[in-house]
Amino acid sequence: MTITLKCERKIAYTSPDHIMPHGTRRDNSKNPRFNAKLYQLYKKPIKILDLGCSGGGFVKECIDDGNFAIGLEGSDYSKKMKRAEWRTIPEYLYTCDITRNFDLYENSSRIKFNVITAWEVLEHINEKDLKVLINNMKKHLSDDGLIITSVANKSDIINGIELHQTQKPKEWWINRFSKAGLKYMPQYIQYFNTQYIRYKYETAEQFHMIFAKIDAKPPLPPKEQLLSRVLDRWKGSRIQSILSDILTN
């Protein structure tokens, strides 16, 4: 199997996140419970594309679970420093400006992914560049695929540089994706039930969105037992964190 990335620009040179590397210097997020929920939806192995992959932790975990996964990152900081998973799975992590046209091929065929994720990425993109980014997502999404995102609708200034270039409420984002031919799928928000790679709680300043193609047929969310739903709410909650601190001190 030969993976080929063809892109207009390998580094997002003009992005504040490349000029002032912050998330890519420290983030390596993953959540096994999110992965487990993915595998209840799709039978393994599945194909996963993580945009803005930072340290590549989520990609590495997906591969370790027996899936095919690729991560794209606009900054070359982690690559140059061989940080986190860039030193363990470099053949599955690539630098790429996702606001410019790109294509991923397996041998000679464009790869279609069951799941495309963007964890706290969209707000880092300038509004004028969103059209190309969303089109890149859409053309790599399989007919049964889902785009799963988390967004921070708030300022993030590091050393005087605003990293969050597009700060908009959830309804604005849903409308933007809808204009591109992607439909919002709230039933999957309910299914993942606070278990994501980034963020747990839904607020006006941090929220999740899941999209599919207009005529898509993604697998239906399975029915879960009450205990599983309760554990979703418990794992990673503030109460669990407080109790854990009390018990370890």
PDB file of C-alpha atoms in Angstrom, residues 88-210:
ATOM      1  CA  THR A  88       6.525   6.574  16.121  1.00  0.00           C
ATOM      2  CA  ILE A  89       4.186   6.687  13.084  1.00  0.00           C
ATOM      3  CA  PRO A  90       5.736   9.279  10.700  1.00  0.00           C
ATOM      4  CA  GLU A  91       4.389   7.365   7.676  1.00  0.00           C
ATOM      5  CA  TYR A  92       0.811   8.229   8.747  1.00  0.00           C
ATOM      6  CA  LEU A  93       1.330  11.884   9.744  1.00  0.00           C
ATOM      7  CA  TYR A  94       1.800  14.641   7.171  1.00  0.00           C
ATOM      8  CA  THR A  95       2.193  18.397   7.147  1.00  0.00           C
ATOM      9  CA  CYS A  96      -0.366  20.086   4.917  1.00  0.00           C
ATOM     10  CA  ASP A  97      -2.126  23.435   4.624  1.00  0.00           C
ATOM     11  CA  ILE A  98      -5.710  22.165   4.775  1.00  0.00           C
ATOM     12  CA  THR A  99      -7.039  25.543   3.585  1.00  0.00           C
ATOM     13  CA  ARG A 100      -5.502  24.817   0.170  1.00  0.00           C
ATOM     14  CA  ASN A 101      -6.561  22.023  -2.144  1.00  0.00           C
ATOM     15  CA  PHE A 102      -5.203  18.597  -1.178  1.00  0.00           C
ATOM     16  CA  ASP A 103      -5.788  14.993  -2.223  1.00  0.00           C
ATOM     17  CA  LEU A 104      -4.886  11.784  -0.436  1.00  0.00           C
ATOM     18  CA  TYR A 105      -4.401   8.648  -2.505  1.00  0.00           C
ATOM     19  CA  GLU A 106      -3.997   4.981  -1.646  1.00  0.00           C
ATOM     20  CA  ASN A 107      -2.084   3.594  -4.593  1.00  0.00           C
ATOM     21  CA  SER A 108      -3.818   5.497  -7.435  1.00  0.00           C
ATOM     22  CA  SER A 109      -7.284   5.976  -5.901  1.00  0.00           C
ATOM     23  CA  ARG A 110      -8.423   8.902  -3.765  1.00  0.00           C
ATOM     24  CA  ILE A 111      -9.002   7.719  -0.211  1.00  0.00           C
ATOM     25  CA  LYS A 112     -12.563   7.954   1.059  1.00  0.00           C
ATOM     26  CA  PHE A 113     -12.754   8.095   4.855  1.00  0.00           C
ATOM     27  CA  ASN A 114     -15.572   6.802   7.049  1.00  0.00           C
ATOM     28  CA  VAL A 115     -14.742   9.425   9.657  1.00  0.00           C
ATOM     29  CA  ILE A 116     -13.096  12.840   9.290  1.00  0.00           C
ATOM     30  CA  THR A 117     -12.330  14.668  12.529  1.00  0.00           C
ATOM     31  CA  ALA A 118     -11.258  18.219  13.322  1.00  0.00           C
ATOM     32  CA  TRP A 119     -10.725  18.736  17.039  1.00  0.00           C
ATOM     33  CA  GLU A 120     -10.644  22.446  17.895  1.00  0.00           C
ATOM     34  CA  VAL A 121      -9.499  23.313  14.359  1.00  0.00           C
ATOM     35  CA  LEU A 122     -12.277  25.186  12.547  1.00  0.00           C
ATOM     36  CA  GLU A 123     -12.011  28.341  14.656  1.00  0.00           C
ATOM     37  CA  HIS A 124      -8.310  28.550  13.748  1.00  0.00           C
ATOM     38  CA  ILE A 125      -9.199  28.960  10.064  1.00  0.00           C
ATOM     39  CA  ASN A 126      -9.800  32.378   8.529  1.00  0.00           C
ATOM     40  CA  GLU A 127     -13.393  32.704   7.324  1.00  0.00           C
ATOM     41  CA  LYS A 128     -12.302  33.289   3.724  1.00  0.00           C
ATOM     42  CA  ASP A 129     -10.516  29.912   3.707  1.00  0.00           C
ATOM     43  CA  LEU A 130     -13.407  27.807   5.019  1.00  0.00           C
ATOM     44  CA  LYS A 131     -14.889  27.035   1.600  1.00  0.00           C
ATOM     45  CA  VAL A 132     -11.772  25.207   0.423  1.00  0.00           C
ATOM     46  CA  LEU A 133     -11.373  23.406   3.751  1.00  0.00           C
ATOM     47  CA  ILE A 134     -14.963  22.144   3.734  1.00  0.00           C
ATOM     48  CA  ASN A 135     -14.634  21.048   0.098  1.00  0.00           C
ATOM     49  CA  ASN A 136     -11.486  19.113   1.041  1.00  0.00           C
ATOM     50  CA  MET A 137     -13.475  17.338   3.747  1.00  0.00           C
ATOM     51  CA  LYS A 138     -16.409  16.608   1.474  1.00  0.00           C
ATOM     52  CA  LYS A 139     -14.429  15.066  -1.390  1.00  0.00           C
ATOM     53  CA  HIS A 140     -12.600  12.712   1.016  1.00  0.00           C
ATOM     54  CA  LEU A 141     -15.767  11.618   2.863  1.00  0.00           C
ATOM     55  CA  SER A 142     -17.263   8.221   2.078  1.00  0.00           C
ATOM     56  CA  ASP A 143     -20.960   7.916   1.290  1.00  0.00           C
ATOM     57  CA  ASP A 144     -21.573   6.483   4.760  1.00  0.00           C
ATOM     58  CA  GLY A 145     -19.138   8.874   6.423  1.00  0.00           C
ATOM     59  CA  LEU A 146     -19.337  11.414   9.242  1.00  0.00           C
ATOM     60  CA  ILE A 147     -17.434  14.648   9.858  1.00  0.00           C
ATOM     61  CA  ILE A 148     -16.977  15.085  13.623  1.00  0.00           C
ATOM     62  CA  THR A 149     -15.741  18.426  14.961  1.00  0.00           C
ATOM     63  CA  SER A 150     -15.256  20.407  18.150  1.00  0.00           C
ATOM     64  CA  VAL A 151     -15.228  24.215  18.090  1.00  0.00           C
ATOM     65  CA  ALA A 152     -14.204  26.901  20.581  1.00  0.00           C
ATOM     66  CA  ASN A 153     -16.221  30.090  20.150  1.00  0.00           C
ATOM     67  CA  LYS A 154     -13.928  32.315  22.179  1.00  0.00           C
ATOM     68  CA  SER A 155     -10.710  34.277  21.912  1.00  0.00           C
ATOM     69  CA  ASP A 156      -7.314  32.601  22.329  1.00  0.00           C
ATOM     70  CA  ILE A 157      -4.485  35.143  22.326  1.00  0.00           C
ATOM     71  CA  ILE A 158      -0.927  33.854  22.773  1.00  0.00           C
ATOM     72  CA  ASN A 159       1.900  36.398  22.971  1.00  0.00           C
ATOM     73  CA  GLY A 160      -0.328  39.010  21.385  1.00  0.00           C
ATOM     74  CA  ILE A 161      -1.442  36.789  18.476  1.00  0.00           C
ATOM     75  CA  GLU A 162      -5.099  35.790  18.118  1.00  0.00           C
ATOM     76  CA  LEU A 163      -5.181  32.101  17.201  1.00  0.00           C
ATOM     77  CA  HIS A 164      -8.952  31.854  16.840  1.00  0.00           C
ATOM     78  CA  GLN A 165      -9.569  33.618  13.545  1.00  0.00           C
ATOM     79  CA  THR A 166     -13.255  32.710  13.152  1.00  0.00           C
ATOM     80  CA  GLN A 167     -15.300  33.030  16.332  1.00  0.00           C
ATOM     81  CA  LYS A 168     -18.909  32.147  15.529  1.00  0.00           C
ATOM     82  CA  PRO A 169     -21.839  30.446  17.317  1.00  0.00           C
ATOM     83  CA  LYS A 170     -22.912  26.895  16.554  1.00  0.00           C
ATOM     84  CA  GLU A 171     -25.848  27.943  14.357  1.00  0.00           C
ATOM     85  CA  TRP A 172     -23.486  29.917  12.099  1.00  0.00           C
ATOM     86  CA  TRP A 173     -21.254  26.897  11.551  1.00  0.00           C
ATOM     87  CA  ILE A 174     -24.207  24.604  10.826  1.00  0.00           C
ATOM     88  CA  ASN A 175     -25.450  27.052   8.200  1.00  0.00           C
ATOM     89  CA  ARG A 176     -21.970  27.297   6.641  1.00  0.00           C
ATOM     90  CA  PHE A 177     -21.673  23.515   6.272  1.00  0.00           C
ATOM     91  CA  SER A 178     -25.258  23.292   5.016  1.00  0.00           C
ATOM     92  CA  LYS A 179     -24.443  25.673   2.162  1.00  0.00           C
ATOM     93  CA  ALA A 180     -21.661  23.265   1.175  1.00  0.00           C
ATOM     94  CA  GLY A 181     -24.095  20.342   0.933  1.00  0.00           C
ATOM     95  CA  LEU A 182     -23.504  18.805   4.347  1.00  0.00           C
ATOM     96  CA  LYS A 183     -26.289  18.183   6.843  1.00  0.00           C
ATOM     97  CA  TYR A 184     -26.090  18.495  10.607  1.00  0.00           C
ATOM     98  CA  MET A 185     -26.698  15.189  12.451  1.00  0.00           C
ATOM     99  CA  PRO A 186     -27.758  15.967  16.056  1.00  0.00           C
ATOM    100  CA  GLN A 187     -28.674  12.334  16.758  1.00  0.00           C
ATOM    101  CA  TYR A 188     -24.964  11.484  16.726  1.00  0.00           C
ATOM    102  CA  ILE A 189     -24.209  14.271  19.199  1.00  0.00           C
ATOM    103  CA  GLN A 190     -26.604  12.510  21.549  1.00  0.00           C
ATOM    104  CA  TYR A 191     -24.999   9.148  20.814  1.00  0.00           C
ATOM    105  CA  PHE A 192     -21.440  10.230  21.665  1.00  0.00           C
ATOM    106  CA  ASN A 193     -22.899  11.664  24.864  1.00  0.00           C
ATOM    107  CA  THR A 194     -19.995  13.922  26.049  1.00  0.00           C
ATOM    108  CA  GLN A 195     -17.291  11.406  25.023  1.00  0.00           C
ATOM    109  CA  TYR A 196     -15.095  13.174  22.467  1.00  0.00           C
ATOM    110  CA  ILE A 197     -11.402  13.809  21.918  1.00  0.00           C
ATOM    111  CA  ARG A 198     -11.667  17.477  22.927  1.00  0.00           C
ATOM    112  CA  TYR A 199     -14.199  18.972  25.372  1.00  0.00           C
ATOM    113  CA  LYS A 200     -16.850  17.187  27.345  1.00  0.00           C
ATOM    114  CA  TYR A 201     -19.564  19.716  28.089  1.00  0.00           C
ATOM    115  CA  GLU A 202     -21.589  21.617  25.495  1.00  0.00           C
ATOM    116  CA  THR A 203     -21.724  25.373  26.031  1.00  0.00           C
ATOM    117  CA  ALA A 204     -22.052  28.468  23.839  1.00  0.00           C
ATOM    118  CA  GLU A 205     -18.250  28.755  23.941  1.00  0.00           C
ATOM    119  CA  GLN A 206     -17.389  25.117  23.225  1.00  0.00           C
ATOM    120  CA  PHE A 207     -19.495  22.659  21.289  1.00  0.00           C
ATOM    121  CA  HIS A 208     -19.460  19.712  18.922  1.00  0.00           C
ATOM    122  CA  MET A 209     -20.941  19.299  15.462  1.00  0.00           C
ATOM    123  CA  ILE A 210     -21.365  16.208  13.289  1.00  0.00           C
TER     124      ILE A 210
END
